[in-house]
Short mmCIF file of C-alpha atoms in Angstrom, two decimals:
data_model
loop_
_atom_site.label_atom_id
_atom_site.label_comp_id
_atom_site.label_asym_id
_atom_site.label_seq_id
_atom_site.Cartn_x
_atom_site.Cartn_y
_atom_site.Cartn_z
CA MET A 1 -5.15 -0.65 -13.32
CA GLN A 2 -7.18 -1.39 -16.17
CA GLN A 3 -10.63 -3.89 -15.26
CA GLY A 4 -10.23 -7.33 -14.99
CA GLU A 5 -6.43 -7.16 -14.55
CA VAL A 6 -5.02 -9.07 -12.09
CA LEU A 7 -4.38 -8.52 -9.18
CA VAL A 8 -3.14 -9.79 -5.68
CA ALA A 9 -4.44 -8.01 -2.91
CA LEU A 10 -5.03 -8.85 1.40
CA LEU A 11 -7.96 -9.60 2.26
CA GLY A 12 -9.41 -11.17 5.58
CA LYS A 13 -7.67 -14.32 5.29
CA GLY A 14 -4.19 -13.72 3.19
CA ALA A 15 -3.31 -12.64 0.61
CA THR A 16 -5.69 -13.58 -3.09
CA VAL A 17 -5.47 -13.84 -6.92
CA VAL A 18 -8.36 -11.52 -7.21
CA ARG A 19 -9.31 -8.74 -11.16
CA TYR A 20 -9.77 -5.10 -10.50
CA LEU A 21 -13.83 -4.38 -11.71
CA ASP A 22 -13.12 0.30 -10.62
CA GLU A 23 -12.37 2.53 -7.93
CA THR A 24 -13.11 4.92 -6.00
CA ALA A 25 -11.12 7.95 -4.69
CA SER A 26 -10.12 5.56 -1.82
CA ARG A 27 -11.35 2.05 -1.96
CA VAL A 28 -10.97 -0.20 -4.95
CA SER A 29 -13.84 -2.74 -6.11
CA VAL A 30 -12.35 -5.57 -6.87
CA ALA A 31 -13.65 -9.67 -8.25
CA LEU A 32 -13.16 -12.35 -5.64
CA GLY A 33 -14.87 -15.10 -7.68
CA ARG A 34 -17.84 -15.74 -10.16
CA ASN A 35 -20.57 -13.31 -7.86
CA LYS A 36 -18.54 -12.20 -4.89
CA GLN A 37 -16.63 -8.94 -5.01
CA ALA A 38 -15.00 -6.21 -1.91
CA ARG A 39 -14.14 -3.30 -1.59
CA ILE A 40 -11.43 -2.48 0.21
CA PRO A 41 -8.37 0.36 0.52
CA ARG A 42 -6.20 1.08 -1.79
CA ASN A 43 -2.98 -0.39 0.35
CA ARG A 44 -4.40 -3.56 0.28
CA ILE A 45 -3.66 -4.28 -3.32
CA VAL A 46 0.02 -5.91 -3.22
CA LEU A 47 0.78 -6.39 -6.91
CA ALA A 48 -0.78 -5.74 -10.18
CA THR A 49 0.07 -7.97 -13.12
CA GLY A 50 -0.52 -5.51 -15.99
CA VAL A 51 -2.50 -8.83 -17.20
CA LEU A 52 -5.94 -8.54 -18.44
CA LEU A 53 -7.90 -11.71 -17.72
CA PRO A 54 -12.18 -10.30 -18.18
CA ASP A 55 -13.45 -13.94 -18.98
CA GLN A 56 -13.24 -16.20 -15.91
CA GLU A 57 -12.48 -19.28 -16.39
CA LYS A 58 -8.65 -17.93 -17.84
CA PHE A 59 -8.74 -15.99 -14.82
CA GLU A 60 -9.47 -18.99 -12.72
CA GLU A 61 -6.85 -21.21 -15.03
CA PHE A 62 -4.27 -18.38 -13.91
CA ARG A 63 -5.19 -18.61 -10.59
CA ALA A 64 -4.74 -22.65 -9.74
CA ASP A 65 -1.42 -22.53 -12.16
CA ALA A 66 -0.39 -19.63 -9.59
CA LEU A 67 -1.17 -21.16 -6.12
CA ALA A 68 0.78 -24.75 -7.96
CA GLN A 69 3.19 -22.18 -8.48
CA SER A 70 3.01 -20.79 -4.63
CA ALA A 71 3.46 -24.50 -2.99
CA GLU A 72 6.49 -24.95 -4.62
CA ILE A 73 7.88 -21.28 -3.71
CA ASP A 74 11.31 -22.14 -0.87
CA LEU A 75 12.48 -18.35 0.21
CA ALA A 76 14.92 -20.10 2.31
CA GLU A 77 18.06 -19.30 -0.21
CA VAL A 78 16.83 -15.67 -0.93
CA TRP A 79 16.48 -14.60 2.73
CA GLU A 80 19.72 -16.21 3.04
CA VAL A 81 21.09 -13.65 0.42
CA VAL A 82 18.90 -10.44 2.13
CA ALA A 83 19.33 -11.11 5.60
CA SER A 84 22.76 -9.24 6.40
CA ASP A 85 21.15 -5.78 4.98
CA GLY A 86 17.81 -6.66 6.98
CA GLU A 87 16.27 -3.63 5.11
CA ALA A 88 12.94 -4.51 2.91
CA VAL A 89 13.44 -5.56 -0.78
CA SER A 90 10.51 -4.99 -3.11
CA LEU A 91 8.22 -8.26 -4.44
CA ASP A 92 10.56 -7.41 -8.50
CA ASP A 93 13.32 -7.75 -6.21
CA LEU A 94 12.87 -11.19 -4.39
CA ALA A 95 11.98 -12.31 -8.32
CA ASP A 96 15.06 -10.73 -9.58
CA LEU A 97 16.95 -12.69 -6.52
CA TYR A 98 14.77 -15.69 -6.75
CA TRP A 99 14.29 -16.12 -10.85
CA THR A 100 17.41 -16.16 -13.07
CA SER A 101 14.99 -14.19 -15.56
CA PRO A 102 12.36 -12.77 -15.60
CA PRO A 103 8.85 -14.24 -14.03
CA GLU A 104 5.67 -14.77 -15.89
CA PRO A 105 2.61 -12.96 -14.30
CA ALA A 106 1.40 -15.98 -12.41
CA SER A 107 5.02 -17.03 -11.18
CA LEU A 108 5.30 -12.96 -9.74
CA VAL A 109 1.80 -14.47 -8.16
CA ALA A 110 2.67 -17.07 -6.79
CA LEU A 111 5.31 -14.76 -5.41
CA ALA A 112 3.26 -12.95 -3.43
CA LEU A 113 1.54 -15.81 -2.55
CA GLY A 114 4.34 -17.52 -0.94
CA LEU A 115 5.41 -14.45 0.96
CA ASP A 116 2.49 -13.72 2.43
CA ARG A 117 2.32 -17.65 3.52
CA ASP A 118 4.76 -17.98 5.21
CA THR A 119 6.40 -15.03 7.59
CA ASP A 120 9.19 -16.81 8.69
CA ARG A 121 11.36 -15.26 6.91
CA PHE A 122 10.11 -11.53 5.99
CA VAL A 123 7.46 -9.27 6.99
CA HIS A 124 5.33 -6.73 4.57
CA GLY A 125 5.51 -3.04 5.21
CA ALA A 126 5.03 -0.17 3.51
CA ASP A 127 8.83 -0.14 1.66
CA GLY A 128 8.20 -3.98 0.45
CA TYR A 129 9.39 -7.40 2.79
CA ALA A 130 11.63 -6.74 5.32
CA PRO A 131 13.87 -9.68 6.46
CA ARG A 132 13.62 -11.25 9.49
CA SER A 133 16.99 -11.36 11.44
CA ARG A 134 18.24 -14.39 11.93
CA GLU A 135 18.12 -13.55 16.12
CA GLU A 136 14.22 -13.56 15.55
CA LEU A 137 13.56 -16.24 12.74
CA ASP A 138 15.69 -18.68 15.29
CA GLU A 139 13.66 -17.30 17.57
CA LEU A 140 10.38 -18.24 15.99
CA LEU A 141 11.09 -21.26 15.14
CA ALA A 142 12.27 -22.49 19.01
CA ARG A 143 8.49 -20.72 19.78
CA ARG A 144 7.08 -23.25 17.08
CA GLN A 145 8.96 -25.87 18.64
CA ARG A 146 8.42 -25.47 21.80
CA GLU A 147 4.57 -25.16 21.53
CA ALA A 148 4.13 -28.26 18.97
#
């Protein structure tokens, strides 16, 4: 990771687009905004994009684009493809299934944000994103319906 690189990190309120500042042996320092920073464990970095945006305005534009795209992400078809295997899938593999051509970095960030926001179909773990079984999904949706 390089200073100013755009990352997706798991923070208290879920996946967030941040910029890399520096790191120690166990923690990574990230910029959350103009004047906010956080020191987080290394394993909370979901995606390192390779995109360097040291300029705050360009970073804000990138983040806004990724957030807008993440609202459009629909994981239902991708889940249908991988659900029968039941094995965890990497973010890159999910991106290959979702888009027919390699995605732009903002689109990959949007997918990571979408996966964090919609945990109905996929569960994030150390090995990647594991698809829930059809039974788990049906049960989850039925429970949500009863509570509504």
